[in-house]
Amino acid sequence: MAHYLFHAGRGDVGKQMKKTEMRPRADGRFDMSFNHRIEAFFHHETHQDDSKMSEGPPTEGGQNRSPAAAQNMSKLRFRSTKMDYKPVLDTYQGTPRLNIAILIVGSRGDVQPFIALGKALQARPYSHRVRIGTHAVFRDFVEEHGLEFFSIGGDPEKLMSYMVRNPGVMPTYDSMKAGDVSARRKEIGEMLEGAWRACTQAGNGIDPIEPSADGGDVEKGLDDLLRLPAPFVADAIIANPPSYAHIHIAEKLGIPLHLMFTMPWSPTSAFPHPLANIDASKVNASTANYLSYGRLEYLTWEGLADIINHFREKTLFLDPVHPAWGHQLFSDLKVPFTYCWSPALIPKPADWGDHINVSGFFFLSMASSYSPPPDLQAFLDAGDPPVYIGFGSIVVDDPARLTSIVLDAVRKLKVRVLLSRGWGKLGGDDVPENVFLLGNVPHDWLFPRCSAVVHHGGAGTSAIGIALGKPTVIVPFFGDQPWWAGMIARAGAGPVATPWKKLTAEILADNIEKALSPEMKSRAEELSRKIKHEDGVAAAVETFHSMPQMQQLQCFLCPDRVAVWRIRRTNIRLSSMAAACLVLYGKLNPERLKLLHHKRWLVEEGAQDPLIGLVATFGTLLFGYLGDIHHFKTTLGHKNDDAGTPGSTLGVLQASHTMIVSLAGHTFKAPFNLLYNLANGFHNAPRHLFRDRTVRVRNPITGAASGLKVGLESLGYGLFDAVTGLVTQPYHGYKAGVEKSRDSINLTPAAIGLGKGLAQGLGGLVFKTGAAALAVPGYCAKGLEREMENMMSGSEAITKESIAAMSRARQASSKRSSSAVEKQVDEEAAAAAAMPLWELSTGSGASRYILLQRIWEGYRNIYEMKRKELDSTILLEEQILTRWSQLRVSDEFVS
């Protein structure tokens, strides 16, 4: 029996979770059993304090709430002085054109719905630029539908094969022994990096970008520049949860994120996690359902935390996510979720908030462009509608066994069958006359010509089968397939499913016979009539645009374009083109610009209290040392295997040098980490220890300047809040007690509230004073660490292609003249004004790369438009300059 002990940090929750049991099943799901004390504890936690700000059962960390939950609890923010301006066209309605990155990991069935979504986002009236980042094998599939493609790496066929052998979260011993797990972890790391490139790089991730080496001729150089792939930096991300990198990239770029999926990922009491088989004999079923999501999420996070944190630290230059709450980020951050299944089949649960929606199925119409081969058409015309049998992207170790089961079942039933070969290469030479072997045929063309469908239970295949009114037999292999099988059986549109590992010809024949019964045919047709009135893609697109995070994205001067810059010390937001135009005409000093973050995702805010800060510092140092030594020993072992070969001694010296440098780096960073962790610990302690809602959410630290700024802010506000809390906390505690009792005559709740407030005030005096004392050294230390990382890593993040492109654009900007307005501008002065913008080097290496991409994006837009539509470009430039003058911006932003 495998026990899953949930780690909840400190408090009673951690003790209760040790009673939770999980046993892996043969089909990859988990048997779960919850102790009755857990139910009582969560019931108490849910109702004892209305200030806990939770949906349904509370967060599973008890007092150890995530930074996102802490942010919801906090009423105060650090203030910054800004000059407020009003957009010139403040009546503009709608969402500006965006660069949308859609990140998908999975099979063809996972990718196909998002192609339908991407086409809708790309079409009018939205006209977004949509890029689908997925596996290289789907490049043709994406591009033939007119969408931009970027390869994130990974091999879905190997993934499917691995998942069939390891259908659940826990891998088998044989897979671990064979090295499958390490290979899978390595592939996930590569896909994380690929997802980051998909959101920030030009091209398609496969073909190299090769600018011309000749930069002497300005005209020729500009032509070469415009032939290069257009720069791409995502303004919003849509992703399925298994792509994993989404929330971390959204945090880095400061952009909206919207998750969409075909299986439930958000905790609900309506049904359990698709991979959980709940034993509700000891607890209430709804509570067990809700808690099952946290258990499975934690188990997944436990296996991937090191890979994800390595990606955050080394690629994105973000702090690692604390292990106590990494698994509950989506719930705490209230990341918008859209589930693409029919509400007629599975209605939205009542305990899902407004940020979670059920849209309907995403269907990609392919029937109109398909012409069947003559032999397929002849088979269809030769008799009654056949039964479709196919398992899509599933790859089994023994395709001969699966083929044998299918053909034996067909012989028993004596029905006509269309058998899809799929990735599993089903079929063979000995195929009966009543069986036709299929290649790749669009389901929306084929299924209307079938009497029933038999498949693996993939979300896309299940959706199209039910939508077309076909009774469905599912043979689940892994993942969400058993869940889909259960939902369809519950709806009466198919029999109870039998997993692949338990399948026999007799069981398959019996299930097909049940599916062909008049009752199941009638129920499937009834569901089809309801689903035909739904438009899942249109509903999802509308939901995506209606979320609060999608508001206030417009440029002040060109509201149909997304703002990517903000002028420092103002609220003025500018698109890349508007900023480039203003800089070229000498109307704006580029040093006044900074990258705009539309959405702040508070993923990690540091240690919860000083003790955790101390433990985290020395733990990080210890594990860093051990990791370096382990890596050195591993490298040395490989070198010993190659002993006697030329260069082996040099390799040992290089490995020793690498280890020494890394050990020195960990030692050097330890004092910085200690000060930073202690400052965070004192700052966060009042909120985590006694739920002080007046703890402020500090600003991010990206370098020395921002570290000093945050330190000074924390010093001033920390002392202010420590002193005033002695008065405000007891007052608010007394007021809350009176309101809670709803009876001012009964003073007991008021007295308790007053006592709690006094305790919070005294505790705040200690911790907030300590936070103020450590703020400047702690946050300045973090700022210096970030600054050194920026200096060491920045140059590596800028590709040679980017340098070549920017050099030519800068050269061209001082030589070309296209508009009447431009004639009034001194070209040399405009070029001189633009020069510093190209050379800005603030932020981490990743941030600097994004900054340079945004710069080139603006200039390219101008030059490209002038080439295609000179008159309209002249008009747009004049509008930008006129609207800029109407803002009446101070002259200090020009020089």
Short mmCIF file of N, CA and C in Angstrom, two decimals, residues 647-755:
data_model
loop_
_atom_site.label_atom_id
_atom_site.label_comp_id
_atom_site.label_asym_id
_atom_site.label_seq_id
_atom_site.Cartn_x
_atom_site.Cartn_y
_atom_site.Cartn_z
N GLY A 647 42.25 13.77 -23.74
CA GLY A 647 41.40 14.80 -23.17
C GLY A 647 40.70 14.41 -21.89
N SER A 648 40.88 13.16 -21.41
CA SER A 648 40.15 12.74 -20.21
C SER A 648 40.64 13.52 -18.99
N THR A 649 41.94 13.78 -18.90
CA THR A 649 42.49 14.55 -17.78
C THR A 649 41.98 15.98 -17.80
N LEU A 650 41.93 16.55 -18.99
CA LEU A 650 41.39 17.90 -19.15
C LEU A 650 39.92 17.95 -18.72
N GLY A 651 39.20 16.90 -19.04
CA GLY A 651 37.79 16.85 -18.65
C GLY A 651 37.62 16.84 -17.14
N VAL A 652 38.49 16.11 -16.42
CA VAL A 652 38.43 16.08 -14.97
C VAL A 652 38.73 17.45 -14.39
N LEU A 653 39.72 18.13 -14.97
CA LEU A 653 40.05 19.48 -14.51
C LEU A 653 38.88 20.44 -14.74
N GLN A 654 38.22 20.30 -15.89
CA GLN A 654 37.07 21.16 -16.18
C GLN A 654 35.93 20.90 -15.20
N ALA A 655 35.69 19.62 -14.89
CA ALA A 655 34.63 19.28 -13.94
C ALA A 655 34.96 19.84 -12.55
N SER A 656 36.25 19.75 -12.15
CA SER A 656 36.66 20.28 -10.85
C SER A 656 36.48 21.79 -10.80
N HIS A 657 36.87 22.45 -11.90
CA HIS A 657 36.71 23.91 -11.96
C HIS A 657 35.24 24.30 -11.87
N THR A 658 34.38 23.57 -12.58
CA THR A 658 32.94 23.86 -12.55
C THR A 658 32.39 23.71 -11.14
N MET A 659 32.81 22.64 -10.43
CA MET A 659 32.31 22.42 -9.08
C MET A 659 32.79 23.52 -8.14
N ILE A 660 34.04 23.90 -8.23
CA ILE A 660 34.58 24.93 -7.33
C ILE A 660 33.87 26.26 -7.55
N VAL A 661 33.68 26.61 -8.82
CA VAL A 661 32.99 27.87 -9.13
C VAL A 661 31.56 27.85 -8.59
N SER A 662 30.87 26.72 -8.76
CA SER A 662 29.50 26.61 -8.30
C SER A 662 29.42 26.66 -6.78
N LEU A 663 30.34 25.96 -6.08
CA LEU A 663 30.36 26.01 -4.62
C LEU A 663 30.63 27.43 -4.13
N ALA A 664 31.54 28.12 -4.79
CA ALA A 664 31.83 29.50 -4.42
C ALA A 664 30.61 30.39 -4.63
N GLY A 665 29.88 30.13 -5.71
CA GLY A 665 28.68 30.92 -5.98
C GLY A 665 27.63 30.74 -4.91
N HIS A 666 27.41 29.48 -4.49
CA HIS A 666 26.44 29.23 -3.42
C HIS A 666 26.86 29.92 -2.12
N THR A 667 28.16 29.85 -1.81
CA THR A 667 28.67 30.47 -0.58
C THR A 667 28.51 31.98 -0.63
N PHE A 668 28.81 32.55 -1.79
CA PHE A 668 28.72 34.00 -1.95
C PHE A 668 27.29 34.50 -1.82
N LYS A 669 26.34 33.73 -2.32
CA LYS A 669 24.94 34.17 -2.30
C LYS A 669 24.27 33.92 -0.95
N ALA A 670 24.87 33.10 -0.10
CA ALA A 670 24.23 32.74 1.16
C ALA A 670 23.90 33.95 2.04
N PRO A 671 24.83 34.90 2.26
CA PRO A 671 24.48 36.07 3.08
C PRO A 671 23.34 36.89 2.49
N PHE A 672 23.34 37.03 1.17
CA PHE A 672 22.26 37.76 0.51
C PHE A 672 20.92 37.07 0.76
N ASN A 673 20.92 35.73 0.60
CA ASN A 673 19.69 34.97 0.80
C ASN A 673 19.21 35.06 2.25
N LEU A 674 20.17 35.05 3.19
CA LEU A 674 19.81 35.10 4.62
C LEU A 674 19.09 36.41 4.94
N LEU A 675 19.67 37.52 4.52
CA LEU A 675 19.05 38.82 4.78
C LEU A 675 17.68 38.93 4.11
N TYR A 676 17.60 38.46 2.87
CA TYR A 676 16.34 38.54 2.12
C TYR A 676 15.27 37.67 2.75
N ASN A 677 15.63 36.45 3.13
CA ASN A 677 14.65 35.53 3.71
C ASN A 677 14.18 36.01 5.09
N LEU A 678 15.09 36.59 5.87
CA LEU A 678 14.68 37.12 7.17
C LEU A 678 13.76 38.33 7.01
N ALA A 679 14.08 39.19 6.04
CA ALA A 679 13.22 40.35 5.79
C ALA A 679 11.82 39.90 5.37
N ASN A 680 11.76 38.92 4.47
CA ASN A 680 10.46 38.39 4.06
C ASN A 680 9.75 37.70 5.22
N GLY A 681 10.52 36.97 6.03
CA GLY A 681 9.92 36.24 7.15
C GLY A 681 9.25 37.17 8.13
N PHE A 682 9.94 38.25 8.51
CA PHE A 682 9.33 39.21 9.43
C PHE A 682 8.16 39.93 8.77
N HIS A 683 8.28 40.22 7.48
CA HIS A 683 7.22 40.93 6.77
C HIS A 683 5.95 40.09 6.69
N ASN A 684 6.09 38.79 6.38
CA ASN A 684 4.93 37.93 6.14
C ASN A 684 4.37 37.29 7.41
N ALA A 685 5.16 37.27 8.49
CA ALA A 685 4.76 36.55 9.70
C ALA A 685 3.41 36.98 10.26
N PRO A 686 3.11 38.27 10.38
CA PRO A 686 1.79 38.63 10.95
C PRO A 686 0.62 38.07 10.15
N ARG A 687 0.78 38.00 8.84
CA ARG A 687 -0.32 37.49 8.02
C ARG A 687 -0.47 35.98 8.19
N HIS A 688 0.64 35.26 8.23
CA HIS A 688 0.57 33.80 8.27
C HIS A 688 0.36 33.26 9.69
N LEU A 689 0.82 33.98 10.69
CA LEU A 689 0.70 33.48 12.05
C LEU A 689 -0.62 33.86 12.70
N PHE A 690 -1.10 35.10 12.46
CA PHE A 690 -2.37 35.47 13.08
C PHE A 690 -3.25 36.29 12.15
N ARG A 691 -3.12 36.04 10.84
CA ARG A 691 -4.07 36.54 9.83
C ARG A 691 -4.27 38.04 9.91
N ASP A 692 -3.19 38.76 9.94
CA ASP A 692 -3.24 40.21 9.94
C ASP A 692 -3.49 40.68 8.51
N ARG A 693 -4.66 41.29 8.26
CA ARG A 693 -5.03 41.68 6.91
C ARG A 693 -4.44 43.04 6.51
N THR A 694 -3.66 43.66 7.38
CA THR A 694 -3.07 44.95 7.05
C THR A 694 -1.64 44.83 6.53
N VAL A 695 -1.14 43.59 6.39
CA VAL A 695 0.21 43.40 5.84
C VAL A 695 0.19 43.77 4.37
N ARG A 696 1.09 44.62 3.96
CA ARG A 696 1.10 45.13 2.59
C ARG A 696 1.77 44.13 1.64
N VAL A 697 1.34 44.15 0.40
CA VAL A 697 1.96 43.33 -0.64
C VAL A 697 3.08 44.15 -1.26
N ARG A 698 4.30 43.69 -1.10
CA ARG A 698 5.43 44.48 -1.60
C ARG A 698 5.58 44.34 -3.11
N ASN A 699 6.32 45.27 -3.70
CA ASN A 699 6.56 45.27 -5.13
C ASN A 699 7.69 44.32 -5.49
N PRO A 700 7.75 43.88 -6.74
CA PRO A 700 8.82 42.95 -7.15
C PRO A 700 10.18 43.61 -7.18
N ILE A 701 11.21 42.80 -7.04
CA ILE A 701 12.59 43.27 -7.07
C ILE A 701 13.27 42.70 -8.31
N THR A 702 13.71 43.59 -9.19
CA THR A 702 14.33 43.15 -10.44
C THR A 702 15.78 43.59 -10.57
N GLY A 703 16.24 44.45 -9.67
CA GLY A 703 17.61 44.94 -9.75
C GLY A 703 17.94 45.77 -8.53
N ALA A 704 19.12 46.44 -8.56
CA ALA A 704 19.57 47.20 -7.41
C ALA A 704 18.63 48.36 -7.09
N ALA A 705 18.18 49.07 -8.13
CA ALA A 705 17.33 50.24 -7.92
C ALA A 705 15.99 49.83 -7.30
N SER A 706 15.36 48.80 -7.85
CA SER A 706 14.07 48.38 -7.30
C SER A 706 14.23 47.77 -5.91
N GLY A 707 15.38 47.13 -5.64
CA GLY A 707 15.64 46.61 -4.30
C GLY A 707 15.73 47.71 -3.27
N LEU A 708 16.42 48.80 -3.62
CA LEU A 708 16.51 49.94 -2.71
C LEU A 708 15.15 50.58 -2.51
N LYS A 709 14.39 50.72 -3.59
CA LYS A 709 13.06 51.33 -3.50
C LYS A 709 12.14 50.51 -2.59
N VAL A 710 12.11 49.20 -2.79
CA VAL A 710 11.26 48.34 -1.96
C VAL A 710 11.73 48.38 -0.50
N GLY A 711 13.05 48.42 -0.30
CA GLY A 711 13.58 48.49 1.06
C GLY A 711 13.15 49.75 1.79
N LEU A 712 13.23 50.89 1.12
CA LEU A 712 12.84 52.15 1.74
C LEU A 712 11.33 52.19 1.99
N GLU A 713 10.55 51.68 1.02
CA GLU A 713 9.10 51.62 1.21
C GLU A 713 8.75 50.76 2.42
N SER A 714 9.40 49.60 2.52
CA SER A 714 9.11 48.68 3.62
C SER A 714 9.55 49.27 4.96
N LEU A 715 10.63 50.02 4.96
CA LEU A 715 11.08 50.67 6.19
C LEU A 715 10.04 51.67 6.68
N GLY A 716 9.61 52.55 5.78
CA GLY A 716 8.66 53.58 6.18
C GLY A 716 7.31 53.03 6.56
N TYR A 717 6.74 52.20 5.68
CA TYR A 717 5.41 51.66 5.94
C TYR A 717 5.43 50.65 7.08
N GLY A 718 6.57 49.94 7.25
CA GLY A 718 6.65 48.97 8.33
C GLY A 718 6.55 49.64 9.70
N LEU A 719 7.31 50.72 9.89
CA LEU A 719 7.24 51.44 11.16
C LEU A 719 5.87 52.07 11.37
N PHE A 720 5.31 52.64 10.29
CA PHE A 720 3.99 53.27 10.38
C PHE A 720 2.93 52.25 10.77
N ASP A 721 2.92 51.09 10.10
CA ASP A 721 1.91 50.07 10.38
C ASP A 721 2.10 49.44 11.76
N ALA A 722 3.37 49.33 12.21
CA ALA A 722 3.63 48.74 13.52
C ALA A 722 3.03 49.59 14.63
N VAL A 723 3.18 50.90 14.51
CA VAL A 723 2.68 51.80 15.55
C VAL A 723 1.16 51.96 15.48
N THR A 724 0.65 52.25 14.28
CA THR A 724 -0.80 52.47 14.14
C THR A 724 -1.60 51.20 14.40
N GLY A 725 -0.97 50.03 14.20
CA GLY A 725 -1.68 48.77 14.43
C GLY A 725 -2.09 48.58 15.87
N LEU A 726 -1.39 49.23 16.81
CA LEU A 726 -1.77 49.12 18.22
C LEU A 726 -3.15 49.73 18.48
N VAL A 727 -3.57 50.62 17.60
CA VAL A 727 -4.89 51.24 17.73
C VAL A 727 -5.88 50.63 16.76
N THR A 728 -5.48 50.49 15.48
CA THR A 728 -6.43 50.05 14.45
C THR A 728 -6.82 48.59 14.60
N GLN A 729 -5.90 47.75 15.02
CA GLN A 729 -6.21 46.32 15.11
C GLN A 729 -7.25 46.03 16.21
N PRO A 730 -7.08 46.55 17.42
CA PRO A 730 -8.15 46.32 18.42
C PRO A 730 -9.49 46.91 18.00
N TYR A 731 -9.46 48.08 17.34
CA TYR A 731 -10.72 48.68 16.90
C TYR A 731 -11.43 47.79 15.88
N HIS A 732 -10.70 47.33 14.87
CA HIS A 732 -11.32 46.48 13.85
C HIS A 732 -11.74 45.14 14.44
N GLY A 733 -10.96 44.61 15.40
CA GLY A 733 -11.35 43.37 16.04
C GLY A 733 -12.65 43.52 16.82
N TYR A 734 -12.78 44.62 17.56
CA TYR A 734 -14.02 44.88 18.32
C TYR A 734 -15.20 45.06 17.37
N LYS A 735 -15.00 45.83 16.30
CA LYS A 735 -16.07 46.07 15.33
C LYS A 735 -16.53 44.77 14.68
N ALA A 736 -15.57 43.91 14.30
CA ALA A 736 -15.93 42.63 13.69
C ALA A 736 -16.68 41.75 14.69
N GLY A 737 -16.30 41.78 15.94
CA GLY A 737 -16.98 41.00 16.96
C GLY A 737 -18.42 41.43 17.14
N VAL A 738 -18.64 42.74 17.13
CA VAL A 738 -20.01 43.25 17.27
C VAL A 738 -20.86 42.84 16.09
N GLU A 739 -20.29 42.97 14.88
CA GLU A 739 -21.04 42.60 13.68
C GLU A 739 -21.33 41.11 13.66
N LYS A 740 -20.40 40.33 14.16
CA LYS A 740 -20.59 38.88 14.13
C LYS A 740 -21.71 38.46 15.08
N SER A 741 -21.79 39.10 16.20
CA SER A 741 -22.84 38.74 17.16
C SER A 741 -24.20 39.29 16.76
N ARG A 742 -24.18 40.39 15.99
CA ARG A 742 -25.42 41.06 15.57
C ARG A 742 -26.28 41.46 16.78
N ASP A 743 -25.62 41.61 17.89
CA ASP A 743 -26.35 41.99 19.11
C ASP A 743 -25.39 42.78 19.99
N SER A 744 -25.49 44.07 19.99
CA SER A 744 -24.55 44.92 20.72
C SER A 744 -24.67 44.76 22.23
N ILE A 745 -25.79 44.14 22.69
CA ILE A 745 -25.96 43.94 24.14
C ILE A 745 -25.02 42.84 24.62
N ASN A 746 -24.86 41.79 23.79
CA ASN A 746 -23.97 40.69 24.13
C ASN A 746 -22.54 41.11 23.80
N LEU A 747 -21.76 41.37 24.82
CA LEU A 747 -20.41 41.91 24.60
C LEU A 747 -19.34 40.84 24.48
N THR A 748 -19.72 39.55 24.61
CA THR A 748 -18.70 38.50 24.57
C THR A 748 -17.95 38.47 23.24
N PRO A 749 -18.62 38.41 22.08
CA PRO A 749 -17.89 38.42 20.81
C PRO A 749 -17.07 39.68 20.62
N ALA A 750 -17.63 40.80 21.07
CA ALA A 750 -16.89 42.05 20.93
C ALA A 750 -15.62 42.03 21.77
N ALA A 751 -15.72 41.47 22.98
CA ALA A 751 -14.54 41.39 23.84
C ALA A 751 -13.49 40.45 23.25
N ILE A 752 -13.98 39.34 22.70
CA ILE A 752 -13.04 38.40 22.05
C ILE A 752 -12.37 39.07 20.86
N GLY A 753 -13.16 39.81 20.07
CA GLY A 753 -12.60 40.52 18.93
C GLY A 753 -11.59 41.55 19.35
N LEU A 754 -11.90 42.26 20.43
CA LEU A 754 -10.98 43.26 20.95
C LEU A 754 -9.67 42.60 21.40
N GLY A 755 -9.80 41.45 22.07
CA GLY A 755 -8.60 40.74 22.52
C GLY A 755 -7.75 40.25 21.36
#
